Tab-separated table of C-alpha atoms in Angstrom:
chain	number	residue	atom	x	y	z
A	29	MET	CA	225.902	86.496	105.650
A	30	PRO	CA	223.713	85.350	102.756
A	31	PHE	CA	220.442	83.982	104.092
A	32	GLU	CA	220.570	80.295	105.059
A	33	LYS	CA	224.344	80.191	104.633
A	34	GLY	CA	224.634	77.993	107.736
A	35	LEU	CA	222.063	75.515	106.465
A	36	ARG	CA	223.697	75.388	103.046
A	37	THR	CA	227.146	74.855	104.541
A	38	SER	CA	225.765	72.021	106.653
A	39	ALA	CA	224.255	70.295	103.628
A	40	VAL	CA	227.398	70.607	101.494
A	41	ALA	CA	229.710	69.558	104.338
A	42	THR	CA	227.589	66.490	105.083
A	43	LYS	CA	227.530	65.465	101.430
A	44	LEU	CA	231.301	65.884	101.247
A	45	ALA	CA	231.774	63.919	104.471
A	46	GLY	CA	229.642	61.083	103.138
A	47	ALA	CA	231.841	60.767	100.072
A	48	LEU	CA	235.097	61.023	102.025
A	49	LEU	CA	234.253	58.915	105.057
A	50	GLY	CA	232.475	56.023	103.392
A	51	GLY	CA	229.170	56.944	104.936
A	52	ASP	CA	230.361	56.374	108.529
A	53	PRO	CA	227.296	57.720	110.393
A	54	LEU	CA	229.088	58.898	113.542
A	55	SER	CA	231.794	60.836	111.685
A	56	CYS	CA	229.213	62.325	109.311
A	57	ARG	CA	227.090	63.281	112.320
A	58	VAL	CA	229.997	65.242	113.798
A	59	VAL	CA	230.528	67.092	110.511
A	60	PHE	CA	226.792	67.836	110.283
A	61	GLU	CA	226.668	69.295	113.809
A	62	THR	CA	229.896	71.252	113.425
A	63	ALA	CA	228.671	72.890	110.224
A	64	MET	CA	225.204	73.569	111.607
A	65	LEU	CA	226.450	75.305	114.757
A	66	ARG	CA	229.695	76.680	113.373
A	67	SER	CA	228.678	80.196	114.483
A	68	VAL	CA	226.965	79.391	117.804
A	69	GLY	CA	229.640	81.320	119.720
A	70	CYS	CA	229.600	84.403	117.515
A	71	THR	CA	227.471	86.510	119.881
A	72	SER	CA	230.015	86.026	122.662
A	73	TYR	CA	232.285	88.898	121.617
A	74	ALA	CA	229.794	90.918	119.598
A	75	PRO	CA	229.735	93.961	121.914
A	76	GLU	CA	233.522	94.353	121.770
A	77	LEU	CA	233.631	93.896	117.985
A	78	ALA	CA	230.844	96.442	117.508
A	79	ALA	CA	232.737	98.947	119.647
A	80	ILE	CA	235.838	98.548	117.444
A	81	PHE	CA	234.368	97.949	113.966
A	82	ARG	CA	231.021	99.788	114.234
A	83	ASP	CA	228.865	96.816	113.187
A	84	ASP	CA	229.627	93.328	114.483
A	85	VAL	CA	227.237	91.697	111.984
A	86	ALA	CA	228.974	93.303	109.009
A	87	PHE	CA	232.367	92.531	110.536
A	88	GLN	CA	231.546	88.836	110.983
A	89	ALA	CA	230.407	88.665	107.359
A	90	ALA	CA	233.691	90.194	106.159
A	91	LEU	CA	235.791	88.026	108.465
A	92	LYS	CA	234.557	84.770	106.940
A	93	THR	CA	235.909	85.757	103.527
A	94	LEU	CA	239.213	87.377	104.527
A	95	ASP	CA	242.281	85.393	103.437
A	96	THR	CA	245.160	86.424	105.688
A	97	GLY	CA	247.384	83.697	104.245
A	98	ASP	CA	247.467	85.203	100.738
A	99	GLU	CA	249.157	88.619	100.909
A	100	LYS	CA	247.998	89.781	97.487
A	101	VAL	CA	244.375	88.771	98.012
A	102	PHE	CA	244.343	90.135	101.558
A	103	ALA	CA	245.649	93.504	100.345
A	104	THR	CA	242.822	93.637	97.797
A	105	GLN	CA	240.254	92.697	100.436
A	106	LEU	CA	241.506	95.432	102.743
A	107	ARG	CA	240.611	98.052	100.136
A	108	THR	CA	236.917	97.253	100.588
A	109	PHE	CA	236.995	96.200	104.244
A	110	GLY	CA	234.759	98.453	106.339
A	111	ASP	CA	232.540	99.569	103.458
A	112	TRP	CA	229.659	99.623	105.956
A	113	ALA	CA	231.302	102.685	107.596
A	114	GLY	CA	231.311	104.760	104.413
A	115	ASP	CA	234.109	107.324	104.212
A	116	GLU	CA	235.672	105.955	107.387
A	117	SER	CA	236.299	102.477	105.948
A	118	PRO	CA	240.074	103.050	105.414
A	119	GLY	CA	240.377	103.731	109.131
A	120	LEU	CA	238.642	100.449	109.929
A	121	ALA	CA	240.993	98.605	107.576
A	122	ARG	CA	243.983	100.065	109.435
A	123	THR	CA	242.349	99.121	112.727
A	124	LEU	CA	241.921	95.553	111.512
A	125	VAL	CA	245.626	95.225	110.741
A	126	GLU	CA	246.688	96.883	113.985
A	127	VAL	CA	244.424	95.272	116.568
A	128	PHE	CA	243.103	92.047	115.114
A	129	PRO	CA	246.139	89.939	116.061
A	130	THR	CA	245.090	90.537	119.674
A	131	VAL	CA	241.374	91.365	119.424
A	132	GLY	CA	240.670	88.539	116.977
A	133	VAL	CA	242.368	85.982	119.181
A	134	GLU	CA	240.423	87.189	122.209
A	135	ALA	CA	237.166	87.096	120.223
A	136	MET	CA	237.740	83.529	119.100
A	137	ARG	CA	238.752	82.377	122.573
A	138	ASN	CA	235.464	83.756	123.870
A	139	GLY	CA	233.612	82.101	120.998
A	140	CYS	CA	235.261	78.726	121.587
A	141	GLU	CA	234.562	78.759	125.314
A	142	THR	CA	230.968	79.788	124.655
A	143	SER	CA	230.547	76.915	122.182
A	144	ARG	CA	231.811	74.470	124.790
A	145	ALA	CA	229.567	75.952	127.480
A	146	LEU	CA	226.429	75.851	125.320
A	147	GLY	CA	227.090	72.770	123.203
A	148	ALA	CA	226.070	70.172	125.755
A	149	GLY	CA	222.721	71.911	126.313
A	150	LEU	CA	222.096	71.761	122.564
A	151	GLY	CA	222.721	68.012	122.542
A	152	LEU	CA	225.980	68.163	120.559
A	153	ARG	CA	228.358	65.232	120.550
A	154	PRO	CA	231.670	65.886	122.384
A	155	GLU	CA	233.553	65.496	119.085
A	156	SER	CA	231.430	68.259	117.567
A	157	ILE	CA	232.098	70.602	120.475
A	158	GLU	CA	235.820	69.933	120.090
A	159	ALA	CA	235.660	70.660	116.345
A	160	LEU	CA	234.032	74.042	117.021
A	161	ASP	CA	237.362	75.158	118.508
A	162	ASP	CA	238.846	74.957	114.999
A	163	VAL	CA	236.330	76.895	112.912
A	164	TYR	CA	238.651	79.934	112.577
A	165	GLU	CA	241.882	77.956	112.364
A	166	ARG	CA	243.518	77.246	108.977
A	167	TRP	CA	245.438	74.423	107.328
A	168	ASP	CA	248.512	76.670	106.941
A	169	GLY	CA	248.541	77.750	110.601
A	170	CYS	CA	247.543	81.357	109.843
A	171	GLY	CA	244.228	81.045	111.682
A	172	ILE	CA	243.062	81.967	115.171
A	173	PRO	CA	243.035	81.664	118.133
A	174	ASP	CA	245.914	79.180	118.477
A	175	GLY	CA	247.471	78.977	115.002
A	176	ARG	CA	247.092	75.201	114.829
A	177	ARG	CA	247.887	73.716	111.441
A	178	GLY	CA	247.458	70.671	109.250
A	179	ALA	CA	246.282	67.478	110.912
A	180	GLN	CA	246.240	69.254	114.280
A	181	LEU	CA	242.831	70.496	113.172
A	182	SER	CA	239.893	68.134	113.544
A	183	LEU	CA	238.807	66.427	110.329
A	184	ALA	CA	235.260	67.699	110.804
A	185	ALA	CA	236.428	71.327	110.973
A	186	ARG	CA	238.618	70.891	107.875
A	187	ILE	CA	235.648	69.541	105.918
A	188	VAL	CA	233.482	72.440	107.112
A	189	HIS	CA	236.183	74.923	106.002
A	190	VAL	CA	235.980	73.600	102.428
A	191	ALA	CA	232.172	73.551	102.432
A	192	GLU	CA	231.857	77.063	103.848
A	193	GLN	CA	234.160	78.691	101.320
A	194	ALA	CA	232.423	76.820	98.501
A	195	VAL	CA	229.001	77.980	99.709
A	196	LEU	CA	230.072	81.611	100.106
A	197	ALA	CA	231.597	81.695	96.618
A	198	HIS	CA	228.622	79.815	95.148
A	199	ALA	CA	226.282	82.518	96.457
A	200	VAL	CA	228.195	85.072	94.362
A	201	GLY	CA	229.019	83.172	91.171
A	202	GLY	CA	227.575	79.664	91.213
A	203	VAL	CA	229.565	76.459	90.724
A	204	PRO	CA	232.430	78.065	88.718
A	205	ALA	CA	233.073	80.583	91.493
A	206	ALA	CA	232.977	77.855	94.156
A	207	VAL	CA	235.494	75.764	92.199
A	208	ALA	CA	237.820	78.731	91.684
A	209	GLU	CA	237.753	79.759	95.344
A	210	VAL	CA	238.346	76.259	96.735
A	211	ARG	CA	241.195	75.749	94.253
A	212	ARG	CA	242.761	79.106	95.201
A	213	ARG	CA	242.612	78.398	98.944
A	214	SER	CA	243.831	74.793	98.641
A	215	GLY	CA	246.999	74.279	100.682
A	216	GLY	CA	246.568	77.642	102.391
A	217	HIS	CA	243.298	78.014	104.194
A	218	LEU	CA	242.058	74.573	103.126
A	219	ASP	CA	243.341	71.024	103.508
A	220	PRO	CA	244.628	70.262	99.976
A	221	GLU	CA	243.401	66.650	100.007
A	222	LEU	CA	239.892	67.671	101.027
A	223	ALA	CA	239.909	70.483	98.479
A	224	LYS	CA	240.978	67.959	95.841
A	225	ALA	CA	238.092	65.678	96.800
A	226	PHE	CA	235.635	68.557	96.431
A	227	LEU	CA	237.104	69.659	93.098
A	228	ALA	CA	236.798	66.116	91.732
A	229	ALA	CA	232.992	66.349	91.833
A	230	PRO	CA	231.816	69.864	92.763
A	231	ASP	CA	228.442	69.421	91.085
A	232	VAL	CA	227.679	66.477	93.349
A	233	ALA	CA	228.700	68.301	96.535
A	234	LEU	CA	226.748	71.428	95.581
A	235	ALA	CA	223.700	69.744	94.037
A	236	SER	CA	221.604	70.114	97.190
A	237	LEU	CA	221.875	73.911	96.971
A	238	GLU	CA	219.299	73.834	94.192
A	239	HIS	CA	216.651	72.727	96.712
A	240	PRO	CA	214.080	75.543	97.196
A	241	ASP	CA	213.714	74.909	100.947
A	242	ALA	CA	217.024	74.924	102.827
A	243	ILE	CA	215.581	73.438	106.024
A	244	ALA	CA	214.020	70.533	104.131
A	245	MET	CA	217.320	70.140	102.272
A	246	VAL	CA	219.249	69.818	105.546
A	247	LEU	CA	216.766	67.360	107.028
A	248	ASP	CA	217.136	65.252	103.891
A	249	VAL	CA	220.911	64.921	104.366
A	250	GLU	CA	220.967	64.656	108.179
A	251	PRO	CA	222.908	61.501	109.097
A	252	ALA	CA	221.075	58.804	111.021
A	253	PRO	CA	220.139	58.431	113.769
A	254	HIS	CA	218.167	61.657	113.486
A	255	VAL	CA	218.310	63.851	116.560
A	256	THR	CA	214.988	64.914	118.058
A	257	VAL	CA	214.015	67.049	121.029
A	258	PRO	CA	213.191	64.701	123.931
A	259	PHE	CA	209.812	65.092	125.608
A	260	GLY	CA	209.926	67.694	128.350
A	261	SER	CA	213.270	69.175	127.284
A	262	VAL	CA	211.981	72.144	125.275
A	263	PRO	CA	212.413	74.553	128.221
A	264	ARG	CA	216.061	73.527	128.531
A	265	LEU	CA	216.615	74.096	124.806
A	266	CYS	CA	214.950	77.504	125.087
A	267	ALA	CA	217.190	78.437	128.029
A	268	VAL	CA	220.332	77.655	126.029
A	269	LEU	CA	219.140	79.714	123.064
A	270	ALA	CA	218.288	82.570	125.449
A	271	ARG	CA	221.919	82.660	126.600
A	272	VAL	CA	223.138	82.829	123.007
A	273	VAL	CA	220.890	85.859	122.503
A	274	ASP	CA	221.727	87.632	125.750
A	275	LEU	CA	225.460	87.517	125.005
A	276	LYS	CA	224.705	89.937	122.165
A	277	SER	CA	224.977	92.832	124.612
A	278	GLN	CA	226.765	93.202	127.923
A	279	TRP	CA	223.635	95.027	129.111
A	280	LEU	CA	221.309	92.127	128.308
A	281	LEU	CA	223.006	89.307	130.225
A	282	GLY	CA	220.275	87.280	131.921
A	283	HIS	CA	217.487	89.496	130.563
A	284	SER	CA	215.627	86.696	128.772
A	285	GLU	CA	215.531	84.467	131.863
A	286	HIS	CA	214.479	87.492	133.934
A	287	VAL	CA	211.549	88.205	131.613
A	288	ALA	CA	210.596	84.532	131.376
A	289	THR	CA	210.542	83.989	135.146
A	290	LEU	CA	208.597	87.179	135.802
A	291	ALA	CA	206.065	86.375	133.057
A	292	ALA	CA	205.574	82.793	134.281
A	293	ASP	CA	205.035	83.942	137.879
A	294	ALA	CA	202.551	86.541	136.651
A	295	GLY	CA	200.787	83.896	134.540
A	296	ARG	CA	200.258	81.730	137.623
A	297	LEU	CA	198.802	84.710	139.499
A	298	ALA	CA	196.466	85.299	136.546
A	299	GLY	CA	195.137	81.736	136.872
A	300	MET	CA	196.720	80.234	133.779
A	301	ASP	CA	196.971	76.427	133.771
A	302	PRO	CA	200.435	74.819	134.216
A	303	ASP	CA	200.911	73.941	130.543
A	304	ALA	CA	200.102	77.510	129.506
A	305	VAL	CA	202.532	78.854	132.126
A	306	THR	CA	205.296	76.582	130.778
A	307	GLU	CA	204.592	77.833	127.257
A	308	LEU	CA	204.677	81.442	128.478
A	309	HIS	CA	208.000	80.806	130.218
A	310	CYS	CA	209.474	79.371	127.001
A	311	ALA	CA	208.141	82.293	124.973
A	312	GLY	CA	209.803	84.632	127.453
A	313	LEU	CA	213.123	82.848	127.036
A	314	LEU	CA	212.932	83.239	123.251
A	315	HIS	CA	211.222	86.610	122.926
A	316	ASP	CA	214.443	88.383	121.920
A	317	LEU	CA	215.775	85.709	119.545
A	318	GLY	CA	215.703	88.215	116.685
A	319	ARG	CA	218.154	90.537	118.462
A	320	VAL	CA	221.020	88.442	117.104
A	321	GLY	CA	220.415	89.826	113.611
A	322	VAL	CA	220.919	93.447	114.708
A	323	SER	CA	224.343	94.917	115.434
A	324	SER	CA	225.417	95.181	119.060
A	325	SER	CA	226.283	98.807	118.341
A	326	VAL	CA	222.532	99.458	118.324
A	327	TRP	CA	221.772	97.609	121.577
A	328	ASP	CA	224.753	99.135	123.393
A	329	ARG	CA	224.369	102.714	122.191
A	330	PRO	CA	224.464	105.085	125.186
A	331	GLY	CA	222.407	107.810	123.521
A	332	PRO	CA	219.116	108.080	121.595
A	333	LEU	CA	218.658	105.997	118.449
A	334	GLY	CA	218.159	107.532	115.015
A	335	LEU	CA	215.328	106.622	112.658
A	336	ALA	CA	217.411	104.112	110.707
A	337	GLU	CA	218.509	102.384	113.915
A	338	MET	CA	214.933	102.255	115.189
A	339	GLU	CA	213.908	100.491	111.993
A	340	ARG	CA	216.546	97.848	112.701
A	341	VAL	CA	215.265	97.531	116.264
A	342	ARG	CA	211.703	97.050	115.024
A	343	MET	CA	212.861	94.133	112.876
A	344	HIS	CA	213.977	91.998	115.809
A	345	THR	CA	210.445	90.939	116.732
A	346	TYR	CA	209.820	89.966	113.090
A	347	TRP	CA	212.924	87.774	113.084
A	348	THR	CA	211.824	86.174	116.347
A	349	GLN	CA	208.508	85.285	114.730
A	350	ARG	CA	210.009	83.921	111.524
A	351	VAL	CA	212.645	81.780	113.236
A	352	LEU	CA	210.165	80.221	115.665
A	353	GLU	CA	207.570	79.587	112.953
A	354	ARG	CA	210.067	77.448	111.022
A	355	VAL	CA	210.688	75.084	113.969
A	356	PRO	CA	207.725	72.749	114.580
A	357	VAL	CA	208.406	72.208	118.289
A	358	LEU	CA	208.663	75.987	118.878
A	359	ALA	CA	206.101	77.302	116.361
A	360	SER	CA	203.343	77.638	118.978
A	361	LEU	CA	205.525	80.138	120.837
A	362	ALA	CA	205.825	82.524	117.880
A	363	PRO	CA	202.579	84.514	118.374
A	364	ILE	CA	203.411	85.160	122.035
A	365	ALA	CA	207.169	85.699	121.827
A	366	SER	CA	207.052	88.033	118.822
A	367	ALA	CA	204.344	90.251	120.358
A	368	HIS	CA	206.328	91.580	123.319
A	369	HIS	CA	206.524	95.070	121.786
A	370	GLU	CA	202.890	95.161	120.696
A	371	ARG	CA	200.659	97.555	122.645
A	372	VAL	CA	196.955	97.279	123.422
A	373	ASP	CA	196.250	100.619	121.731
A	374	GLY	CA	197.832	99.357	118.481
A	375	GLY	CA	200.891	101.583	118.854
A	376	GLY	CA	203.520	98.837	119.105
A	377	TYR	CA	205.519	96.824	116.603
A	378	HIS	CA	206.077	94.942	114.346
A	379	ARG	CA	202.434	94.237	113.508
A	380	GLY	CA	200.758	97.096	115.362
A	381	ASP	CA	198.097	94.731	116.714
A	382	PRO	CA	195.437	96.245	118.989
A	383	SER	CA	194.347	94.494	122.184
A	384	ALA	CA	191.651	92.454	120.454
A	385	ASN	CA	194.350	90.453	118.669
A	386	LEU	CA	196.607	89.983	121.706
A	387	ALA	CA	196.011	86.944	123.897
A	388	LEU	CA	196.526	87.254	127.654
A	389	PRO	CA	199.947	85.492	127.575
A	390	ALA	CA	201.201	88.002	124.990
A	391	ARG	CA	199.934	90.922	127.089
A	392	ILE	CA	201.618	89.515	130.207
A	393	LEU	CA	204.893	88.994	128.327
A	394	ALA	CA	204.824	92.586	127.050
A	395	ALA	CA	204.359	93.924	130.579
A	396	ALA	CA	207.043	91.601	131.988
A	397	ASP	CA	209.521	92.720	129.315
A	398	VAL	CA	208.979	96.395	130.160
A	399	PHE	CA	209.259	95.794	133.919
A	400	ALA	CA	212.365	93.595	133.613
A	401	ALA	CA	214.095	96.050	131.276
A	402	LEU	CA	213.370	98.967	133.607
A	403	THR	CA	214.893	97.200	136.609
A	404	GLU	CA	218.079	96.321	134.713
A	405	PRO	CA	220.865	98.816	133.896
A	406	ARG	CA	221.273	99.914	130.302
A	407	ALA	CA	224.008	101.773	128.428
A	408	HIS	CA	222.013	105.013	128.576
A	409	ARG	CA	220.643	104.810	132.155
A	410	ALA	CA	220.892	103.169	135.550
A	411	ALA	CA	218.383	100.536	136.669
A	412	PHE	CA	215.047	101.722	138.079
A	413	THR	CA	214.071	100.649	141.558
A	414	VAL	CA	211.290	98.087	141.760
A	415	GLU	CA	208.980	100.788	143.123
A	416	ALA	CA	209.776	103.236	140.300
A	417	ALA	CA	209.330	100.515	137.684
A	418	ALA	CA	205.972	99.536	139.171
A	419	ASP	CA	204.821	103.171	139.088
A	420	LEU	CA	205.827	103.524	135.439
A	421	LEU	CA	204.118	100.239	134.521
A	422	ALA	CA	200.931	101.440	136.220
A	423	ARG	CA	201.093	104.669	134.212
A	424	GLU	CA	201.517	102.680	130.989
A	425	ALA	CA	198.398	100.719	131.890
A	426	GLY	CA	196.514	103.908	132.689
A	427	SER	CA	197.434	105.433	129.327
A	428	GLY	CA	196.141	102.392	127.441
A	429	ALA	CA	199.534	101.281	126.138
A	430	LEU	CA	199.787	98.128	128.267
A	431	ASP	CA	197.022	95.853	129.515
A	432	GLY	CA	195.881	96.716	133.046
A	433	GLN	CA	195.377	93.135	134.216
A	434	ALA	CA	198.754	92.070	132.819
A	435	CYS	CA	200.538	94.962	134.538
A	436	ALA	CA	198.823	94.184	137.836
A	437	VAL	CA	199.927	90.544	137.935
A	438	VAL	CA	203.461	91.423	136.800
A	439	ILE	CA	203.792	94.012	139.576
A	440	GLU	CA	202.446	91.516	142.099
A	441	ALA	CA	204.829	88.819	140.844
A	442	ALA	CA	207.783	91.209	141.073
A	443	GLY	CA	206.921	92.094	144.662
A	444	ARG	CA	207.295	88.589	146.021
A	445	PRO	CA	210.589	88.075	147.851
A	446	ARG	CA	212.864	85.433	146.383
A	447	PRO	CA	215.819	84.618	148.661
A	448	ARG	CA	218.927	83.571	146.721
A	449	SER	CA	219.903	79.942	147.030
A	450	VAL	CA	223.400	78.799	148.002
A	451	LEU	CA	225.916	80.462	145.700
A	452	PRO	CA	227.253	78.152	142.965
A	453	ALA	CA	230.761	76.686	142.700
A	454	GLY	CA	231.674	77.812	146.211
A	455	LEU	CA	231.750	81.476	145.185
A	456	THR	CA	231.625	84.152	147.864
A	457	GLU	CA	229.275	87.133	147.719
A	458	ARG	CA	232.211	89.393	146.807
A	459	GLU	CA	233.341	86.992	144.059
A	460	VAL	CA	229.820	87.050	142.635
A	461	GLU	CA	229.927	90.856	142.558
A	462	VAL	CA	233.270	90.771	140.729
A	463	LEU	CA	232.082	88.022	138.355
A	464	CYS	CA	228.957	89.937	137.343
A	465	LEU	CA	230.905	93.102	136.588
A	466	ALA	CA	233.580	91.167	134.676
A	467	ALA	CA	230.830	89.457	132.668
A	468	ARG	CA	229.658	92.900	131.546
A	469	GLY	CA	233.124	93.667	130.209
A	470	LEU	CA	234.478	95.939	132.942
A	471	ARG	CA	238.264	95.905	133.400
A	472	ASN	CA	239.959	95.268	136.733
A	473	ARG	CA	240.427	98.965	137.468
A	474	GLU	CA	236.780	99.741	136.684
A	475	ILE	CA	235.558	96.847	138.828
A	476	GLY	CA	237.758	98.067	141.680
A	477	GLU	CA	236.302	101.572	141.429
A	478	ARG	CA	232.754	100.191	141.527
A	479	LEU	CA	233.451	98.017	144.572
A	480	SER	CA	235.952	100.330	146.309
A	481	ILE	CA	238.767	97.787	146.198
A	482	SER	CA	242.135	97.790	144.429
A	483	GLY	CA	242.687	96.445	140.936
A	484	ARG	CA	245.126	93.924	142.386
A	485	THR	CA	242.428	92.617	144.746
A	486	VAL	CA	240.077	92.316	141.783
A	487	GLY	CA	242.743	90.245	140.030
A	488	HIS	CA	242.960	87.887	143.015
A	489	HIS	CA	239.168	87.513	143.038
A	490	LEU	CA	239.130	86.789	139.292
A	491	SER	CA	241.819	84.146	139.701
A	492	HIS	CA	239.638	82.383	142.286
A	493	ILE	CA	236.563	82.816	140.100
A	494	TYR	CA	238.282	81.242	137.087
A	495	ASP	CA	239.478	78.313	139.199
A	496	LYS	CA	236.072	77.729	140.794
A	497	THR	CA	233.981	78.078	137.635
A	498	GLY	CA	236.403	76.480	135.180
A	499	ARG	CA	235.904	79.431	132.789
A	500	ARG	CA	238.672	81.652	131.404
A	501	THR	CA	237.025	84.373	129.274
A	502	ARG	CA	234.470	87.137	129.724
A	503	ALA	CA	231.936	85.258	127.655
A	504	GLY	CA	232.642	82.091	129.606
A	505	VAL	CA	231.913	83.693	132.977
A	506	ALA	CA	228.916	85.484	131.445
A	507	VAL	CA	227.395	82.149	130.421
A	508	PHE	CA	228.180	80.742	133.898
A	509	ALA	CA	226.458	83.719	135.521
A	510	MET	CA	223.344	83.262	133.371
A	511	GLU	CA	223.297	79.499	133.891
A	512	HIS	CA	223.168	80.043	137.650
A	513	GLY	CA	220.801	82.987	137.760
A	514	LEU	CA	223.428	85.511	138.893
A	515	LEU	CA	222.500	88.024	136.167
A	516	PRO	CA	220.762	90.385	136.057
């Protein structure tokens, strides 16, 4: 999407809500939150979308502009759909028509359940969480996942629909393009009364887009009372964001919490004070924040990466740094979190900093990330044993790539036994095994083969799991598993 599209949509939607709702602060607050976090569930089905459409990021960008309710426009859009795949784009367009009625619905169901699972941890109002279920629905009933129509859709979502299409068109052709697109979609995708309200004064609704700083622009229009991060709750916020990131790949579920816990334990062994350990734990939770901007097809690739893909990989630490630097309460984490691929000999990325520029917490986090990744399965290899991972980490220290002290405390931290607490939600050990494999996207037959049980037995276990956890989708059980430390 165009940079800061989410922030711009939030500003325009809030302005529009203020004009329509007479400045009612609660209703405007719901619109503000719905627009701001409209895409919070979009990592939940990213691996599946990447497997089908090559690049989930490009697909999501195309999806937000497709107009399935206008046959003529949709036919035109299909001619350019899949441009990111080059000569194979016609095949992707055919795939969209053939599988999206089922795949798209499944993707949105995962996204909606993920939004509900994560929304409370982000401090969203219940009305905002409910509105997030409608972000891909349409006024004419041609949306997904449930085909709700008209006033069945929440008012907040309908306002966000108008604002989003206006912002996307504005990015291409300014106010005239925004007016034309909202007018064209009125009565189809968009609530005609809300579209009419926007068209009556588009310059007013879009005026904030001229602001040079989108974050400052959004803070200016945020409805009172302003929401702040309560004292002591930053770790909880970081944990929620870590789950958003880890959903990006079925091979990364729980990775951020794994790294964070290992790094914090190692920090204590290194003699760091409690506040510094808390900061290191938070940096570990957010170290991979930038992964969201890179296609899941890269993270889930079973073979070696090409040069172009490696350049995309190298960017994820830069995005982690830039996102954290823009958030005052998280800015202090940026130097640590974004340095987890730096190496003491200067051979890492994205800055290539030598050891002199890497503080001890950053060196510990880098070692913890390597150790955690080695002991987790990946698309191209099985998980290392703890002993094999420790040997490799020691070799990395000996070669001068990783810091020797950091590797020593990470290995020591990893060697301490941690008995599992009582299993959550009354799950049995077998149900946990099934849940973790289902969270990674395995089908019933594949789970049965792994556990030497029948597919029908797997189905019975899943039925119990859904009832006990209250979740109904792969992404939903994946979030549950991460919330309760079941993955990796």
